[in-house]
Coordinates of C-alpha atoms in Angstrom, one line a residue:
M1 CA -62.8 -122.9 127.3
T2 CA -64.2 -123.1 130.8
R3 CA -65.5 -120.5 133.1
P4 CA -63.4 -118.7 135.8
R5 CA -63.7 -120.5 139.1
I6 CA -64.1 -117.9 141.7
L7 CA -64.2 -119.3 145.2
V8 CA -65.1 -117.3 148.5
V9 CA -64.3 -118.6 151.7
G10 CA -66.2 -117.5 154.6
A11 CA -69.8 -116.0 155.2
G12 CA -69.7 -113.4 157.3
F13 CA -70.2 -109.8 156.6
A14 CA -67.6 -109.2 153.7
G15 CA -67.7 -112.8 152.2
V16 CA -71.8 -112.0 152.2
E17 CA -71.4 -109.0 150.5
C18 CA -69.1 -110.1 147.8
V19 CA -71.3 -112.5 146.7
R20 CA -74.4 -110.8 146.7
R21 CA -72.3 -108.2 144.3
L22 CA -70.8 -110.9 142.2
E23 CA -73.7 -112.3 141.5
R24 CA -75.6 -108.9 140.1
K25 CA -72.8 -107.4 138.3
L26 CA -71.4 -111.3 136.8
A27 CA -73.3 -112.6 134.3
P28 CA -74.4 -116.5 134.6
D29 CA -71.5 -117.5 131.7
E30 CA -68.6 -115.0 132.8
A31 CA -67.6 -117.3 135.7
D32 CA -68.6 -119.9 138.7
V33 CA -69.2 -118.6 142.1
T34 CA -68.3 -120.7 144.8
L35 CA -69.2 -120.3 148.5
V36 CA -67.4 -121.7 151.7
T37 CA -69.0 -121.9 155.0
P38 CA -70.0 -124.4 157.3
F39 CA -73.5 -122.7 157.7
A40 CA -75.8 -121.3 155.2
Y41 CA -76.5 -118.2 156.4
Q42 CA -74.7 -115.1 157.8
L43 CA -74.8 -114.4 161.1
Y44 CA -75.5 -111.1 162.6
L45 CA -72.3 -110.7 164.7
P46 CA -73.2 -106.8 166.5
L47 CA -77.1 -108.1 168.2
L48 CA -75.4 -111.5 169.1
P49 CA -75.9 -110.5 172.9
Q50 CA -79.9 -110.2 172.3
V51 CA -79.6 -113.6 171.6
A52 CA -78.0 -114.4 174.7
S53 CA -80.6 -112.2 176.9
G54 CA -83.8 -113.0 174.5
V55 CA -84.4 -110.6 173.2
L56 CA -84.0 -111.8 169.8
T57 CA -84.9 -115.2 169.1
P58 CA -82.1 -116.9 167.4
Q59 CA -83.6 -117.5 163.7
S60 CA -84.1 -113.4 163.9
I61 CA -79.8 -112.8 163.1
A62 CA -79.2 -115.9 161.2
V63 CA -79.5 -114.5 158.0
S64 CA -80.7 -117.4 154.8
L65 CA -78.1 -116.8 152.3
R66 CA -80.6 -118.4 149.8
R67 CA -83.2 -115.7 149.7
S68 CA -81.7 -114.1 147.1
K69 CA -83.4 -113.1 143.9
R70 CA -80.6 -113.8 142.0
Y71 CA -78.9 -117.0 144.2
R72 CA -77.1 -119.2 141.7
T73 CA -73.7 -119.4 144.4
R74 CA -73.0 -123.0 144.9
I75 CA -72.1 -123.7 148.5
I76 CA -70.3 -126.3 149.9
P77 CA -70.7 -126.8 153.6
G78 CA -67.9 -126.8 155.9
G79 CA -64.5 -124.5 156.7
A80 CA -61.3 -123.5 154.5
I81 CA -58.3 -125.4 156.5
G82 CA -55.5 -125.0 154.9
V83 CA -54.6 -123.1 151.1
D84 CA -51.9 -123.9 148.9
L85 CA -51.3 -120.8 146.6
K86 CA -49.2 -122.0 144.2
A87 CA -51.2 -124.8 143.4
K88 CA -54.8 -122.7 143.3
V89 CA -56.7 -125.4 145.7
C90 CA -58.0 -124.8 149.0
V91 CA -58.3 -127.7 151.3
I92 CA -61.8 -128.0 153.2
R93 CA -62.8 -130.3 156.0
T94 CA -67.1 -130.5 155.0
I95 CA -69.2 -130.9 158.1
T96 CA -69.4 -134.5 157.7
D97 CA -65.1 -134.2 158.1
Q98 CA -64.6 -135.5 154.9
I99 CA -61.3 -133.4 152.9
V100 CA -62.0 -132.3 149.7
N101 CA -59.8 -130.2 147.8
E102 CA -61.4 -127.5 145.7
P103 CA -59.1 -125.4 142.8
Y104 CA -60.1 -121.8 141.7
D105 CA -59.2 -119.3 139.9
Y106 CA -59.2 -116.4 141.9
I107 CA -60.0 -116.4 145.5
V108 CA -61.8 -114.2 148.3
L109 CA -60.7 -114.8 151.6
A110 CA -62.7 -113.9 154.6
P111 CA -62.3 -116.5 156.8
G112 CA -63.7 -113.7 159.8
S113 CA -62.0 -113.9 163.1
I114 CA -61.9 -116.0 166.4
T115 CA -61.9 -115.4 170.0
R116 CA -58.5 -114.3 171.3
T117 CA -57.5 -116.2 174.0
F118 CA -54.1 -116.1 176.3
D119 CA -52.3 -118.5 178.5
I120 CA -54.5 -118.8 181.6
P121 CA -54.7 -121.6 183.2
G122 CA -58.1 -122.8 183.2
L123 CA -59.1 -120.1 180.4
T124 CA -60.4 -122.3 177.9
D125 CA -61.8 -125.1 179.7
N126 CA -64.0 -123.2 182.1
A127 CA -64.7 -119.7 180.5
F128 CA -68.1 -119.3 177.5
G129 CA -67.4 -117.4 174.7
M130 CA -69.7 -114.9 172.6
K131 CA -68.8 -115.1 168.9
T132 CA -71.3 -117.8 168.0
L133 CA -74.7 -118.2 167.8
A134 CA -74.8 -121.6 169.3
E135 CA -72.4 -120.1 172.2
A136 CA -75.6 -117.7 172.7
A137 CA -78.1 -119.6 172.5
Y138 CA -76.2 -121.9 175.2
I139 CA -75.3 -119.1 177.4
R140 CA -78.7 -117.5 177.7
D141 CA -79.3 -121.5 178.7
H142 CA -76.7 -121.8 180.8
V143 CA -77.5 -118.4 182.9
I144 CA -81.4 -118.9 183.4
S145 CA -79.7 -122.5 185.3
Q146 CA -78.0 -120.7 187.9
L147 CA -81.0 -119.0 188.9
D148 CA -82.9 -122.1 188.7
L149 CA -80.3 -124.1 190.5
A150 CA -79.9 -121.8 193.1
D151 CA -83.6 -121.2 193.7
A152 CA -83.3 -124.7 194.5
S153 CA -80.1 -124.9 196.2
Q154 CA -80.3 -125.6 200.4
D155 CA -76.6 -124.2 200.8
P156 CA -76.3 -120.6 201.0
A157 CA -72.8 -121.3 199.8
E158 CA -73.8 -122.5 196.5
R159 CA -76.3 -120.2 195.9
A160 CA -74.1 -117.2 196.2
A161 CA -71.7 -118.2 193.7
R162 CA -74.2 -119.4 191.2
L163 CA -75.4 -115.7 191.2
Q164 CA -72.4 -114.1 190.4
F165 CA -71.5 -113.4 186.9
V166 CA -67.5 -112.1 185.5
V167 CA -67.5 -110.8 181.7
V168 CA -64.1 -110.1 180.5
G169 CA -63.2 -107.7 177.8
G170 CA -64.6 -103.7 177.8
G171 CA -65.0 -103.6 174.4
Y172 CA -68.4 -103.4 172.9
A173 CA -69.0 -107.1 172.5
G174 CA -67.8 -107.6 176.3
T175 CA -69.5 -104.2 177.6
E176 CA -73.3 -105.2 175.2
T177 CA -72.6 -108.6 176.8
A178 CA -73.2 -107.9 180.4
A179 CA -75.4 -105.3 179.8
C180 CA -78.1 -107.1 178.5
L181 CA -77.8 -110.7 180.6
Q182 CA -77.7 -108.2 183.4
R183 CA -81.6 -106.7 182.2
L184 CA -82.1 -110.5 181.6
T185 CA -81.3 -111.9 185.3
H186 CA -82.7 -108.2 187.1
A187 CA -86.8 -108.9 185.1
A188 CA -86.1 -112.7 185.3
V189 CA -85.3 -113.4 189.8
K190 CA -89.0 -111.4 190.0
R191 CA -90.2 -115.6 189.0
Y192 CA -88.0 -116.4 191.5
P193 CA -89.2 -115.2 195.2
R194 CA -86.3 -117.5 197.3
I195 CA -83.5 -115.6 195.4
D196 CA -82.7 -112.6 197.5
P197 CA -82.2 -109.9 194.0
S198 CA -79.4 -108.6 195.9
L199 CA -77.4 -111.8 195.6
I200 CA -77.1 -111.1 192.5
K201 CA -74.2 -109.6 191.0
W202 CA -72.5 -108.7 187.5
H203 CA -68.8 -107.9 187.1
L204 CA -67.0 -106.8 183.8
I205 CA -63.6 -106.6 184.0
D206 CA -61.1 -105.1 181.8
I207 CA -57.1 -105.0 181.6
A208 CA -57.6 -101.4 179.4
P209 CA -57.9 -98.7 181.9
K210 CA -61.3 -97.3 180.0
L211 CA -64.2 -98.8 179.1
M212 CA -64.9 -98.3 175.1
P213 CA -61.8 -96.0 174.2
E214 CA -62.8 -95.5 171.1
L215 CA -66.1 -93.8 172.3
G216 CA -64.4 -91.6 173.7
D217 CA -64.0 -90.1 177.3
K218 CA -67.3 -88.5 177.7
L219 CA -69.3 -91.6 176.3
G220 CA -67.3 -94.0 178.2
R221 CA -68.0 -92.4 181.1
S222 CA -71.7 -92.2 180.9
A223 CA -71.6 -96.1 179.5
Q224 CA -70.1 -96.6 182.7
K225 CA -72.3 -95.1 184.6
I226 CA -75.2 -97.0 182.8
L227 CA -73.7 -99.9 183.9
A228 CA -73.2 -99.2 187.7
R229 CA -76.5 -97.8 188.0
R230 CA -77.5 -101.5 187.6
G231 CA -75.4 -102.9 190.1
I232 CA -72.9 -104.1 187.8
E233 CA -69.2 -103.5 188.9
V234 CA -66.9 -102.3 186.5
S235 CA -63.3 -103.1 187.6
L236 CA -60.6 -101.7 185.1
G237 CA -56.6 -102.7 184.5
V238 CA -57.7 -105.7 185.8
S239 CA -57.8 -109.1 184.1
I240 CA -58.2 -113.4 184.8
A241 CA -55.2 -115.4 186.5
K242 CA -56.7 -118.4 187.2
A243 CA -60.2 -119.7 186.3
G244 CA -61.7 -123.0 187.7
P245 CA -65.2 -124.5 187.4
E246 CA -66.2 -123.1 190.7
E247 CA -64.2 -119.8 191.4
V248 CA -62.4 -117.2 189.4
T249 CA -59.5 -115.4 190.0
F250 CA -58.5 -112.1 189.2
T251 CA -55.3 -110.1 188.6
D252 CA -55.4 -108.3 191.4
G253 CA -56.0 -110.9 194.2
R254 CA -59.5 -111.2 194.2
V255 CA -61.2 -114.4 193.9
V256 CA -65.2 -114.6 193.1
P257 CA -66.9 -117.6 193.3
T258 CA -68.9 -117.9 190.0
R259 CA -70.0 -120.7 187.7
T260 CA -70.2 -118.1 184.7
L261 CA -66.8 -116.5 182.9
I262 CA -67.9 -115.2 179.8
W263 CA -64.6 -113.7 178.3
T264 CA -64.5 -111.5 174.9
A265 CA -61.4 -110.0 175.5
G266 CA -61.1 -108.9 171.7
V267 CA -60.4 -111.6 168.6
V268 CA -57.9 -112.5 166.3
A269 CA -57.2 -113.0 162.6
S270 CA -58.8 -117.0 161.5
P271 CA -56.2 -119.6 162.1
L272 CA -56.5 -120.8 158.0
I273 CA -54.0 -117.0 157.5
A274 CA -51.7 -119.2 158.5
T275 CA -51.5 -121.9 156.6
L276 CA -50.5 -119.5 154.0
G277 CA -47.4 -118.9 154.5
A278 CA -47.3 -115.5 153.6
E279 CA -46.5 -111.9 155.8
T280 CA -48.8 -110.6 158.3
N281 CA -49.3 -107.5 160.2
R282 CA -50.7 -108.3 163.4
G283 CA -51.7 -112.0 162.8
R284 CA -53.4 -110.4 159.8
L285 CA -52.8 -111.3 156.0
A286 CA -51.1 -108.4 154.7
V287 CA -52.8 -106.9 151.6
T288 CA -53.0 -104.0 149.6
A289 CA -55.1 -101.1 149.2
E290 CA -57.3 -103.1 146.2
M291 CA -56.9 -105.9 148.9
T292 CA -54.7 -108.0 147.0
L293 CA -52.2 -110.4 148.1
P294 CA -48.9 -109.0 147.1
G295 CA -46.9 -111.3 144.6
Q296 CA -50.0 -113.8 144.0
D297 CA -52.5 -113.4 141.4
G298 CA -56.1 -114.0 141.5
V299 CA -55.9 -113.8 145.6
F300 CA -58.2 -111.1 147.9
A301 CA -58.6 -110.8 151.4
L302 CA -60.2 -108.7 153.4
G303 CA -62.7 -108.4 156.8
D304 CA -61.5 -109.3 160.0
S305 CA -58.7 -111.6 158.6
A306 CA -57.1 -108.9 156.6
A307 CA -54.9 -106.0 157.1
V308 CA -56.6 -103.9 154.9
P309 CA -54.6 -100.1 154.2
D310 CA -57.3 -97.7 156.0
L311 CA -56.5 -94.3 153.3
A312 CA -59.4 -92.7 155.0
Q313 CA -57.1 -92.2 158.3
G314 CA -53.4 -92.7 156.6
D315 CA -50.2 -92.5 158.5
D316 CA -49.9 -97.0 157.9
A317 CA -53.4 -97.5 159.8
I318 CA -55.5 -100.4 159.4
C319 CA -58.9 -100.4 159.4
P320 CA -60.3 -101.9 162.4
P321 CA -62.2 -105.5 162.4
T322 CA -65.0 -104.2 162.9
A323 CA -68.7 -105.0 161.0
Q324 CA -69.2 -102.1 159.4
H325 CA -65.3 -101.8 157.2
A326 CA -66.1 -105.6 156.4
M327 CA -69.4 -105.0 155.0
R328 CA -67.8 -101.9 152.0
Q329 CA -64.7 -104.2 151.4
G330 CA -66.6 -107.0 150.1
P331 CA -69.0 -104.9 147.2
Q332 CA -65.2 -103.8 146.8
V333 CA -63.7 -106.2 146.3
A334 CA -66.1 -107.9 143.7
D335 CA -65.9 -104.8 141.4
N336 CA -61.9 -105.6 141.3
I337 CA -62.5 -109.2 140.3
I338 CA -64.8 -108.2 138.1
A339 CA -62.5 -105.5 136.9
T340 CA -59.6 -108.2 136.5
L341 CA -61.9 -110.5 134.7
R342 CA -63.2 -107.7 132.1
G343 CA -59.1 -106.2 132.4
R344 CA -59.9 -103.1 133.9
P345 CA -58.0 -101.9 136.3
M346 CA -58.7 -102.3 140.4
E347 CA -59.9 -99.9 142.8
P348 CA -58.8 -98.9 146.4
Y349 CA -60.4 -99.3 148.7
H350 CA -61.5 -96.1 150.9
H351 CA -64.5 -95.5 153.3
K352 CA -64.6 -93.1 156.4
D353 CA -65.7 -94.7 159.9
L354 CA -69.7 -93.8 160.4
G355 CA -69.4 -93.8 164.2
L356 CA -70.3 -96.6 166.7
V357 CA -73.2 -97.5 168.7
V358 CA -73.1 -99.1 171.5
D359 CA -76.9 -100.5 172.9
L360 CA -77.3 -102.0 176.4
G361 CA -80.8 -102.7 176.7
G362 CA -83.9 -100.9 177.6
T363 CA -83.3 -97.0 176.9
D364 CA -80.3 -97.4 177.2
A365 CA -77.5 -96.9 174.5
V366 CA -74.5 -94.9 173.8
A367 CA -73.9 -93.9 169.9
K368 CA -71.5 -91.7 167.8
P369 CA -72.6 -91.6 164.3
L370 CA -70.4 -89.7 162.9
G371 CA -68.8 -87.7 165.7
I372 CA -72.4 -86.8 167.4
E373 CA -72.1 -87.9 170.8
L374 CA -75.5 -89.6 171.8
H375 CA -77.3 -91.2 175.1
G376 CA -79.9 -92.7 176.5
L377 CA -83.1 -92.7 173.6
P378 CA -81.4 -90.9 170.9
A379 CA -78.5 -93.1 171.2
Q380 CA -81.1 -96.4 171.2
F381 CA -82.9 -94.9 168.5
A382 CA -79.6 -94.7 166.5
A383 CA -78.5 -98.2 167.6
R384 CA -81.1 -99.7 166.8
G385 CA -81.7 -98.3 163.3
Y386 CA -78.2 -98.8 162.2
H387 CA -78.7 -102.8 163.2
W388 CA -82.2 -103.2 161.2
A389 CA -81.1 -100.8 158.6
A390 CA -77.9 -103.3 158.0
L391 CA -80.1 -106.2 158.3
R392 CA -79.6 -108.2 154.4
T393 CA -83.2 -109.1 153.8
N394 CA -86.5 -107.8 154.5
V395 CA -87.9 -110.8 156.5
A396 CA -84.9 -110.6 159.0
K397 CA -85.9 -106.8 159.7
V398 CA -89.3 -108.0 160.2
R399 CA -88.2 -110.4 162.5
V400 CA -85.7 -108.4 164.6
A401 CA -88.6 -105.6 164.3
T402 CA -91.1 -107.6 165.7
N403 CA -88.6 -109.8 168.6
W404 CA -88.2 -106.0 170.0
T405 CA -91.4 -104.9 169.9
L406 CA -92.8 -108.2 171.9
N407 CA -90.0 -108.3 174.0
A408 CA -91.3 -104.5 175.1
V409 CA -94.3 -105.0 175.3
A410 CA -94.4 -108.9 177.0
G411 CA -91.3 -109.5 177.9
D412 CA -89.4 -112.8 178.9
D413 CA -90.3 -116.1 179.2
F414 CA -86.9 -117.0 181.0
V415 CA -87.2 -120.5 179.3
R416 CA -84.3 -123.2 178.4
T417 CA -84.6 -124.7 175.3
G418 CA -82.9 -127.1 176.7
F419 CA -79.2 -126.5 174.4
Q420 CA -77.2 -127.8 178.1
A421 CA -79.5 -130.6 178.2
R422 CA -76.5 -133.7 176.9
R423 CA -72.8 -131.7 178.0
P424 CA -71.4 -128.8 179.6
A425 CA -69.6 -126.5 176.4
K426 CA -67.1 -123.8 176.9
L427 CA -65.1 -122.0 174.3
K428 CA -62.9 -124.6 173.3
D429 CA -65.6 -127.0 171.8
F430 CA -67.0 -123.8 170.0
E431 CA -64.2 -122.9 167.7
Y432 CA -62.5 -125.6 165.9
T433 CA -58.9 -124.4 166.0
D434 CA -57.4 -127.5 166.2
A435 CA -59.0 -128.3 162.3
Y436 CA -56.0 -126.4 160.4
L437 CA -53.5 -127.9 158.3
S438 CA -49.9 -126.6 158.5
P439 CA -48.3 -125.2 155.4
E440 CA -46.4 -128.6 155.1
Q441 CA -49.6 -130.5 155.8
V442 CA -51.6 -128.8 152.9
R443 CA -49.4 -129.7 149.8
A444 CA -48.8 -132.8 151.3
Q445 CA -52.8 -133.1 151.3
V446 CA -52.8 -131.6 147.6
E447 CA -50.0 -133.9 146.1
G448 CA -51.6 -136.8 147.6
T449 CA -54.6 -135.8 146.2
R450 CA -53.1 -134.8 142.8
H451 CA -50.7 -138.4 142.5
E452 CA -54.4 -140.0 143.0
Q453 CA -56.4 -139.1 140.3
I454 CA -53.1 -139.6 138.2

């Protein structure tokens, strides 16, 4: 008899933690484990704004998947673009654009999320995202290049436009991105004697009435005061009406000349979920508390793309799409797969939220660990301590700690690394949302390959 085939889709927090638990608990001859991911690393997303601002190097938060002492998982370098639940086949587009069919006995769907966009004229053509390592590195280059170009320009209007920056999204990603990049430009402008520092303006806008409402009113106001003290203009109840290559129009009528629009207004489930033809909850796959897909044998889903019931909250609540939940759902799914293989009952996922941390750079931070409200240095210690402890390998921990120390002592050299050398790359160029198949196309792909084999 052949060994059961376990296929894990996605190498985010949920997928990687699931694979690690499977490698530790399964005997080598008990099952074959395969992971589908375009990159052989796990990206530590919460620290992405610090890569964009140059506090951390990209390699610091790209945690290798091949450092595990028990590493035996087969990695398919590519992305899942469709799943045929009936045939138990996952359709994969490899990094060389080859389409392959991967059969499975158990599948773990953890494809994560993509940036949520709206039908705003010019948005995807002119805005930058902050969801991938490439985007963070690219934005750093772009921001520094605006300082270089403004310094060299003889046109006052062009200089002013290049020194205005707009960030959309008042959640954790947007707030940390605006805070970290503002610190970058504030420190860098000292190296540009021809630039008037007062010309550098950062705008943080969000359609919501409060900044990071999950933190509570007190800490939210504290974060807003920190941003205002740094000169970041926070506009709430406001969004983007139109985005152009040289200006952005707000919904309140303001027109801001700028060459930099960063869009961080939330996430939605991976388009892979739509290929399943299964029931969803707010776009996320509706699953049981054991993270199984109802009516389907051997299908598990978790992380940002799954609506996992939040038993700790009750009242039909679902777990928010956070790293904290994904890191704990992964091992639970692995345990449930192992229980199924060994004929034991599965366990439901239950986790009480430990709180939130927001790193605003330098000595500024706000945090709410275990319900305790912190700000300033205590919050910064809590934020960085939590992130440091959550890094999966000791090598990553050493790199991050070294980067933090070096940046605090020596500062930044504000060097562009060349990511902009070839052509512009905006939001539409990083997500690859047009790569996914429809349910009908998935079925045709699976059936066509099967006929060719016959």
